[in-house]
Amino acid sequence: GNSVTQMEGPVTLSEEAFLTINCTYTATGYPSLFWYVQYPGEGLQLLLKATKADDKGSNKGFEATYRKETTSFHLEKGSVQVSDSAVYFCALLSGGSNYKLTFGKGTLLTVNP
Amino acid sequence: GAGVSQSPSNKVTEKGKDVELRCDPISGHTALYWYRQSLGQGLEFLIYFQGNSAPDKSGLPSDRFSAERTGGSVSTLTIQRTQQEDSAVYLCASSPDRDRTEAFFGQGTRLTVV
């Protein structure tokens, strides 16, 4: 079956630090990959996505590259801000059930000033 | 409205009571999903509606859970005889049929069973 494994948190960084949150997946076929973000008190929002191998998704300074050879979709940002503090979820959409998102367990990021 | 709307935002209920959770999807979105977010369990798929097709109920954890979608729009998730393990945040999402790769989520209903 499909599964997503992401780096366990919590992750605590100082402002302007470099961020990496690792995500690897297991899936049948050729999944689409996503990062969702949940800010405090808010709902899940799509942060970025990539639908095929070697695609790079980017948004708000965050990037993730779809690596089929390593089945990975690591999230990176060169300089985090306090406002990036949130829970980040890696997810995939795959196979015959191409509507069920499979999520990782989430990584809590706290950025201190 | 501009986004997916869920009500109530918080619900506290006594064990054994029934609860109904409501979801108003984005207008024009044909696909609607329910997920459950539990502490330590992450996000679990519950049920999926697409247009007039039969829903995919494969994620419902027990027969105490049911959902319906009336008129292809509003959906209600019903939990009968609630148990403490049902305590979680219930999330609704919708997506346009033309692009199922983007699901728009509501803010969720936090259910606490005491």
PDB file of C-alpha atoms in Angstrom:
ATOM      1  CA  GLY A   1       0.000   0.000   0.000  1.00  0.00           C
ATOM      2  CA  ASN A   2       0.899   3.658  -0.072  1.00  0.00           C
ATOM      3  CA  SER A   3       2.773   5.250   2.783  1.00  0.00           C
ATOM      4  CA  VAL A   4       4.607   8.455   3.624  1.00  0.00           C
ATOM      5  CA  THR A   5       7.380   8.748   6.168  1.00  0.00           C
ATOM      6  CA  GLN A   6       8.503  12.152   7.243  1.00  0.00           C
ATOM      7  CA  MET A   7      11.006  13.448   9.688  1.00  0.00           C
ATOM      8  CA  GLU A   8       9.696  13.464  13.213  1.00  0.00           C
ATOM      9  CA  GLY A   9       9.727  16.708  15.027  1.00  0.00           C
ATOM     10  CA  PRO A  10       9.549  18.940  16.663  1.00  0.00           C
ATOM     11  CA  VAL A  11      12.076  21.057  14.789  1.00  0.00           C
ATOM     12  CA  THR A  12      13.217  24.288  16.383  1.00  0.00           C
ATOM     13  CA  LEU A  13      15.263  26.816  14.415  1.00  0.00           C
ATOM     14  CA  SER A  14      16.386  30.378  14.734  1.00  0.00           C
ATOM     15  CA  GLU A  15      15.171  32.952  12.234  1.00  0.00           C
ATOM     16  CA  GLU A  16      17.139  32.901   8.947  1.00  0.00           C
ATOM     17  CA  ALA A  17      18.308  29.330   9.479  1.00  0.00           C
ATOM     18  CA  PHE A  18      18.170  26.735   6.705  1.00  0.00           C
ATOM     19  CA  LEU A  19      15.314  24.245   6.877  1.00  0.00           C
ATOM     20  CA  THR A  20      15.096  20.685   5.632  1.00  0.00           C
ATOM     21  CA  ILE A  21      12.222  18.359   6.453  1.00  0.00           C
ATOM     22  CA  ASN A  22      12.758  14.904   5.010  1.00  0.00           C
ATOM     23  CA  CYS A  23       9.983  12.947   3.339  1.00  0.00           C
ATOM     24  CA  THR A  24      10.123   9.545   1.672  1.00  0.00           C
ATOM     25  CA  TYR A  25       7.289   7.546   0.212  1.00  0.00           C
ATOM     26  CA  THR A  26       6.146   4.135  -0.936  1.00  0.00           C
ATOM     27  CA  ALA A  27       3.548   4.030  -3.669  1.00  0.00           C
ATOM     28  CA  THR A  28       2.281   2.094  -6.643  1.00  0.00           C
ATOM     29  CA  GLY A  29       2.572   3.727 -10.017  1.00  0.00           C
ATOM     30  CA  TYR A  30       3.606   7.327 -10.368  1.00  0.00           C
ATOM     31  CA  PRO A  31       2.270   9.392  -7.504  1.00  0.00           C
ATOM     32  CA  SER A  32       1.793  13.105  -7.238  1.00  0.00           C
ATOM     33  CA  LEU A  33       3.527  14.550  -4.183  1.00  0.00           C
ATOM     34  CA  PHE A  34       2.511  17.406  -1.924  1.00  0.00           C
ATOM     35  CA  TRP A  35       3.482  19.456   1.061  1.00  0.00           C
ATOM     36  CA  TYR A  36       0.613  20.829   3.121  1.00  0.00           C
ATOM     37  CA  VAL A  37       1.012  23.338   5.943  1.00  0.00           C
ATOM     38  CA  GLN A  38      -1.187  23.913   8.981  1.00  0.00           C
ATOM     39  CA  TYR A  39      -0.616  27.247  10.698  1.00  0.00           C
ATOM     40  CA  PRO A  40      -1.762  27.590  14.321  1.00  0.00           C
ATOM     41  CA  GLY A  41      -5.550  27.772  14.496  1.00  0.00           C
ATOM     42  CA  GLU A  42      -5.981  27.333  10.754  1.00  0.00           C
ATOM     43  CA  GLY A  43      -6.893  24.576   8.334  1.00  0.00           C
ATOM     44  CA  LEU A  44      -4.560  22.627   6.085  1.00  0.00           C
ATOM     45  CA  GLN A  45      -3.287  24.556   3.086  1.00  0.00           C
ATOM     46  CA  LEU A  46      -1.481  23.254   0.052  1.00  0.00           C
ATOM     47  CA  LEU A  47       2.061  24.649   0.132  1.00  0.00           C
ATOM     48  CA  LEU A  48       3.470  23.083  -3.022  1.00  0.00           C
ATOM     49  CA  LYS A  49       3.185  20.057  -5.260  1.00  0.00           C
ATOM     50  CA  ALA A  50       4.978  18.078  -7.948  1.00  0.00           C
ATOM     51  CA  THR A  51       3.206  15.691 -10.270  1.00  0.00           C
ATOM     52  CA  LYS A  52       6.056  13.897 -12.009  1.00  0.00           C
ATOM     53  CA  ALA A  53       9.655  12.860 -11.474  1.00  0.00           C
ATOM     54  CA  ASP A  54      12.250  15.653 -11.378  1.00  0.00           C
ATOM     55  CA  ASP A  55       9.580  18.334 -11.044  1.00  0.00           C
ATOM     56  CA  LYS A  56      10.302  20.990  -8.457  1.00  0.00           C
ATOM     57  CA  GLY A  57       7.440  22.497  -6.521  1.00  0.00           C
ATOM     58  CA  SER A  58       7.980  25.922  -4.995  1.00  0.00           C
ATOM     59  CA  ASN A  59       6.013  28.497  -3.052  1.00  0.00           C
ATOM     60  CA  LYS A  60       6.750  31.185  -0.433  1.00  0.00           C
ATOM     61  CA  GLY A  61      10.470  30.418  -0.587  1.00  0.00           C
ATOM     62  CA  PHE A  62       9.926  26.697   0.051  1.00  0.00           C
ATOM     63  CA  GLU A  63      11.046  24.102  -2.490  1.00  0.00           C
ATOM     64  CA  ALA A  64      10.811  20.351  -2.903  1.00  0.00           C
ATOM     65  CA  THR A  65      12.050  18.179  -5.760  1.00  0.00           C
ATOM     66  CA  TYR A  66      10.363  14.932  -6.746  1.00  0.00           C
ATOM     67  CA  ARG A  67      13.158  12.315  -6.726  1.00  0.00           C
ATOM     68  CA  LYS A  68      11.910   9.025  -8.084  1.00  0.00           C
ATOM     69  CA  GLU A  69      15.248   7.267  -7.694  1.00  0.00           C
ATOM     70  CA  THR A  70      15.281   7.905  -3.956  1.00  0.00           C
ATOM     71  CA  THR A  71      11.466   8.052  -3.537  1.00  0.00           C
ATOM     72  CA  SER A  72      11.862  11.354  -1.746  1.00  0.00           C
ATOM     73  CA  PHE A  73      10.308  14.809  -1.658  1.00  0.00           C
ATOM     74  CA  HIS A  74      12.277  16.753   0.935  1.00  0.00           C
ATOM     75  CA  LEU A  75      11.085  20.243   1.868  1.00  0.00           C
ATOM     76  CA  GLU A  76      13.686  23.014   2.009  1.00  0.00           C
ATOM     77  CA  LYS A  77      13.825  26.710   2.691  1.00  0.00           C
ATOM     78  CA  GLY A  78      16.974  28.775   2.707  1.00  0.00           C
ATOM     79  CA  SER A  79      15.998  31.275   5.392  1.00  0.00           C
ATOM     80  CA  VAL A  80      13.061  30.613   7.678  1.00  0.00           C
ATOM     81  CA  GLN A  81      10.962  33.272   9.360  1.00  0.00           C
ATOM     82  CA  VAL A  82       8.985  33.268  12.590  1.00  0.00           C
ATOM     83  CA  SER A  83       5.823  33.245  10.474  1.00  0.00           C
ATOM     84  CA  ASP A  84       6.829  29.831   9.050  1.00  0.00           C
ATOM     85  CA  SER A  85       6.110  28.225  12.421  1.00  0.00           C
ATOM     86  CA  ALA A  86       3.511  25.570  11.643  1.00  0.00           C
ATOM     87  CA  VAL A  87       2.961  21.843  11.166  1.00  0.00           C
ATOM     88  CA  TYR A  88       4.090  20.534   7.784  1.00  0.00           C
ATOM     89  CA  PHE A  89       2.617  17.410   6.189  1.00  0.00           C
ATOM     90  CA  CYS A  90       4.027  15.467   3.280  1.00  0.00           C
ATOM     91  CA  ALA A  91       1.399  13.641   1.234  1.00  0.00           C
ATOM     92  CA  LEU A  92       0.903  11.619  -1.923  1.00  0.00           C
ATOM     93  CA  LEU A  93      -1.880  10.838  -4.369  1.00  0.00           C
ATOM     94  CA  SER A  94      -1.433   7.630  -6.260  1.00  0.00           C
ATOM     95  CA  GLY A  95      -2.725   4.626  -8.045  1.00  0.00           C
ATOM     96  CA  GLY A  96      -6.260   3.626  -8.776  1.00  0.00           C
ATOM     97  CA  SER A  97      -7.574   5.590  -5.853  1.00  0.00           C
ATOM     98  CA  ASN A  98      -6.315   8.845  -7.295  1.00  0.00           C
ATOM     99  CA  TYR A  99      -8.249  10.940  -4.879  1.00  0.00           C
ATOM    100  CA  LYS A 100      -7.205   9.582  -1.487  1.00  0.00           C
ATOM    101  CA  LEU A 101      -4.369  11.574  -0.070  1.00  0.00           C
ATOM    102  CA  THR A 102      -1.958   9.564   2.070  1.00  0.00           C
ATOM    103  CA  PHE A 103      -0.306  11.792   4.662  1.00  0.00           C
ATOM    104  CA  GLY A 104       2.779  11.606   6.780  1.00  0.00           C
ATOM    105  CA  LYS A 105       2.360  12.219  10.486  1.00  0.00           C
ATOM    106  CA  GLY A 106       3.402  15.853  10.304  1.00  0.00           C
ATOM    107  CA  THR A 107       6.417  17.813  11.529  1.00  0.00           C
ATOM    108  CA  LEU A 108       6.043  20.722  13.922  1.00  0.00           C
ATOM    109  CA  LEU A 109       8.375  23.583  13.076  1.00  0.00           C
ATOM    110  CA  THR A 110       9.001  26.389  15.536  1.00  0.00           C
ATOM    111  CA  VAL A 111      11.082  29.364  14.432  1.00  0.00           C
ATOM    112  CA  ASN A 112      12.409  31.617  17.169  1.00  0.00           C
ATOM    113  CA  PRO A 113      13.336  35.273  16.602  1.00  0.00           C
TER     114      PRO A 113
ATOM    115  CA  GLY B   1     -18.220  31.438   0.518  1.00  0.00           C
ATOM    116  CA  ALA B   2     -14.647  31.549  -0.600  1.00  0.00           C
ATOM    117  CA  GLY B   3     -13.493  28.405   1.145  1.00  0.00           C
ATOM    118  CA  VAL B   4     -14.637  25.127   2.626  1.00  0.00           C
ATOM    119  CA  SER B   5     -16.793  25.810   5.656  1.00  0.00           C
ATOM    120  CA  GLN B   6     -17.248  23.366   8.523  1.00  0.00           C
ATOM    121  CA  SER B   7     -19.557  23.549  11.501  1.00  0.00           C
ATOM    122  CA  PRO B   8     -19.446  23.458  14.401  1.00  0.00           C
ATOM    123  CA  SER B   9     -15.803  24.372  14.928  1.00  0.00           C
ATOM    124  CA  ASN B  10     -15.835  22.661  18.310  1.00  0.00           C
ATOM    125  CA  LYS B  11     -18.128  20.015  19.723  1.00  0.00           C
ATOM    126  CA  VAL B  12     -18.076  18.436  23.147  1.00  0.00           C
ATOM    127  CA  THR B  13     -20.393  15.491  23.581  1.00  0.00           C
ATOM    128  CA  GLU B  14     -21.070  12.798  26.119  1.00  0.00           C
ATOM    129  CA  LYS B  15     -20.099   9.235  25.396  1.00  0.00           C
ATOM    130  CA  GLY B  16     -22.961   7.385  23.755  1.00  0.00           C
ATOM    131  CA  LYS B  17     -24.565  10.422  22.136  1.00  0.00           C
ATOM    132  CA  ASP B  18     -24.851  10.944  18.383  1.00  0.00           C
ATOM    133  CA  VAL B  19     -23.195  13.890  16.632  1.00  0.00           C
ATOM    134  CA  GLU B  20     -23.509  15.476  13.204  1.00  0.00           C
ATOM    135  CA  LEU B  21     -20.711  17.412  11.561  1.00  0.00           C
ATOM    136  CA  ARG B  22     -21.402  19.620   8.578  1.00  0.00           C
ATOM    137  CA  CYS B  23     -19.310  20.580   5.575  1.00  0.00           C
ATOM    138  CA  ASP B  24     -20.045  23.200   2.918  1.00  0.00           C
ATOM    139  CA  PRO B  25     -17.598  22.696   0.041  1.00  0.00           C
ATOM    140  CA  ILE B  26     -16.398  25.335  -2.356  1.00  0.00           C
ATOM    141  CA  SER B  27     -19.126  26.104  -4.859  1.00  0.00           C
ATOM    142  CA  GLY B  28     -18.715  24.085  -8.047  1.00  0.00           C
ATOM    143  CA  HIS B  29     -16.362  21.508  -6.545  1.00  0.00           C
ATOM    144  CA  THR B  30     -17.639  18.059  -7.408  1.00  0.00           C
ATOM    145  CA  ALA B  31     -15.324  16.074  -5.154  1.00  0.00           C
ATOM    146  CA  LEU B  32     -15.675  16.100  -1.379  1.00  0.00           C
ATOM    147  CA  TYR B  33     -13.592  14.248   1.206  1.00  0.00           C
ATOM    148  CA  TRP B  34     -13.638  13.663   4.930  1.00  0.00           C
ATOM    149  CA  TYR B  35     -10.449  13.014   6.882  1.00  0.00           C
ATOM    150  CA  ARG B  36      -9.786  12.529  10.570  1.00  0.00           C
ATOM    151  CA  GLN B  37      -6.788  14.002  12.365  1.00  0.00           C
ATOM    152  CA  SER B  38      -5.985  12.256  15.616  1.00  0.00           C
ATOM    153  CA  LEU B  39      -3.136  12.926  17.986  1.00  0.00           C
ATOM    154  CA  GLY B  40      -0.378  10.498  17.129  1.00  0.00           C
ATOM    155  CA  GLN B  41      -2.299   9.013  14.195  1.00  0.00           C
ATOM    156  CA  GLY B  42      -1.862  11.682  11.594  1.00  0.00           C
ATOM    157  CA  LEU B  43      -4.515  12.190   8.959  1.00  0.00           C
ATOM    158  CA  GLU B  44      -6.751   9.293   7.964  1.00  0.00           C
ATOM    159  CA  PHE B  45      -9.030   9.158   4.951  1.00  0.00           C
ATOM    160  CA  LEU B  46     -12.657   8.475   5.876  1.00  0.00           C
ATOM    161  CA  ILE B  47     -14.916   8.891   2.846  1.00  0.00           C
ATOM    162  CA  TYR B  48     -15.017  10.372  -0.650  1.00  0.00           C
ATOM    163  CA  PHE B  49     -17.908  11.706  -2.726  1.00  0.00           C
ATOM    164  CA  GLN B  50     -17.661  12.431  -6.441  1.00  0.00           C
ATOM    165  CA  GLY B  51     -20.687  13.829  -8.202  1.00  0.00           C
ATOM    166  CA  ASN B  52     -23.495  11.306  -8.378  1.00  0.00           C
ATOM    167  CA  SER B  53     -21.229   8.281  -8.094  1.00  0.00           C
ATOM    168  CA  ALA B  54     -21.429   5.903  -5.175  1.00  0.00           C
ATOM    169  CA  PRO B  55     -19.186   7.191  -2.392  1.00  0.00           C
ATOM    170  CA  ASP B  56     -15.991   5.429  -1.383  1.00  0.00           C
ATOM    171  CA  LYS B  57     -16.614   4.599   2.274  1.00  0.00           C
ATOM    172  CA  SER B  58     -13.592   2.377   2.686  1.00  0.00           C
ATOM    173  CA  GLY B  59     -11.980   4.580   5.334  1.00  0.00           C
ATOM    174  CA  LEU B  60     -14.901   4.683   7.772  1.00  0.00           C
ATOM    175  CA  PRO B  61     -13.603   3.043  10.969  1.00  0.00           C
ATOM    176  CA  SER B  62     -16.857   1.392  12.066  1.00  0.00           C
ATOM    177  CA  ASP B  63     -20.542   1.165  11.227  1.00  0.00           C
ATOM    178  CA  ARG B  64     -21.189   3.927  13.762  1.00  0.00           C
ATOM    179  CA  PHE B  65     -19.853   6.336  11.151  1.00  0.00           C
ATOM    180  CA  SER B  66     -21.885   7.410   8.146  1.00  0.00           C
ATOM    181  CA  ALA B  67     -21.937  10.331   5.758  1.00  0.00           C
ATOM    182  CA  GLU B  68     -24.183  11.738   3.128  1.00  0.00           C
ATOM    183  CA  ARG B  69     -24.000  14.475   0.575  1.00  0.00           C
ATOM    184  CA  THR B  70     -27.208  16.151  -0.445  1.00  0.00           C
ATOM    185  CA  GLY B  71     -27.694  17.761  -3.819  1.00  0.00           C
ATOM    186  CA  GLY B  72     -24.042  17.321  -4.670  1.00  0.00           C
ATOM    187  CA  SER B  73     -23.095  20.047  -2.234  1.00  0.00           C
ATOM    188  CA  VAL B  74     -23.370  20.015   1.561  1.00  0.00           C
ATOM    189  CA  SER B  75     -22.179  16.920   3.386  1.00  0.00           C
ATOM    190  CA  THR B  76     -22.942  15.637   6.862  1.00  0.00           C
ATOM    191  CA  LEU B  77     -20.771  13.176   8.775  1.00  0.00           C
ATOM    192  CA  THR B  78     -22.708  11.387  11.504  1.00  0.00           C
ATOM    193  CA  ILE B  79     -21.164   9.467  14.372  1.00  0.00           C
ATOM    194  CA  GLN B  80     -23.582   7.362  16.391  1.00  0.00           C
ATOM    195  CA  ARG B  81     -23.047   6.258  19.986  1.00  0.00           C
ATOM    196  CA  THR B  82     -19.814   8.220  20.244  1.00  0.00           C
ATOM    197  CA  GLN B  83     -16.830   6.719  22.031  1.00  0.00           C
ATOM    198  CA  GLN B  84     -13.824   8.448  23.568  1.00  0.00           C
ATOM    199  CA  GLU B  85     -11.590   7.168  20.782  1.00  0.00           C
ATOM    200  CA  ASP B  86     -13.701   9.191  18.332  1.00  0.00           C
ATOM    201  CA  SER B  87     -12.195  12.374  19.795  1.00  0.00           C
ATOM    202  CA  ALA B  88     -10.276  14.022  16.954  1.00  0.00           C
ATOM    203  CA  VAL B  89     -10.378  16.851  14.458  1.00  0.00           C
ATOM    204  CA  TYR B  90     -12.599  16.009  11.499  1.00  0.00           C
ATOM    205  CA  LEU B  91     -11.507  17.700   8.314  1.00  0.00           C
ATOM    206  CA  CYS B  92     -13.505  18.202   5.153  1.00  0.00           C
ATOM    207  CA  ALA B  93     -11.952  19.008   1.799  1.00  0.00           C
ATOM    208  CA  SER B  94     -13.190  19.608  -1.718  1.00  0.00           C
ATOM    209  CA  SER B  95     -11.597  19.737  -5.130  1.00  0.00           C
ATOM    210  CA  PRO B  96     -12.675  20.571  -8.644  1.00  0.00           C
ATOM    211  CA  ASP B  97     -13.132  17.554 -10.868  1.00  0.00           C
ATOM    212  CA  ARG B  98     -10.725  18.987 -13.397  1.00  0.00           C
ATOM    213  CA  ASP B  99      -7.830  18.919 -10.934  1.00  0.00           C
ATOM    214  CA  ARG B 100      -7.983  16.399  -8.146  1.00  0.00           C
ATOM    215  CA  THR B 101      -4.379  17.153  -7.301  1.00  0.00           C
ATOM    216  CA  GLU B 102      -5.440  20.128  -5.250  1.00  0.00           C
ATOM    217  CA  ALA B 103      -7.703  19.580  -2.280  1.00  0.00           C
ATOM    218  CA  PHE B 104      -8.944  22.618  -0.325  1.00  0.00           C
ATOM    219  CA  PHE B 105      -9.451  21.931   3.357  1.00  0.00           C
ATOM    220  CA  GLY B 106     -11.814  23.452   5.883  1.00  0.00           C
ATOM    221  CA  GLN B 107     -10.648  24.415   9.356  1.00  0.00           C
ATOM    222  CA  GLY B 108     -12.114  21.276  10.824  1.00  0.00           C
ATOM    223  CA  THR B 109     -14.418  20.329  13.665  1.00  0.00           C
ATOM    224  CA  ARG B 110     -12.714  19.435  16.921  1.00  0.00           C
ATOM    225  CA  LEU B 111     -14.772  16.685  18.530  1.00  0.00           C
ATOM    226  CA  THR B 112     -14.252  15.836  22.174  1.00  0.00           C
ATOM    227  CA  VAL B 113     -16.107  12.895  23.664  1.00  0.00           C
ATOM    228  CA  VAL B 114     -16.266  12.966  27.465  1.00  0.00           C
TER     229      VAL B 114
END
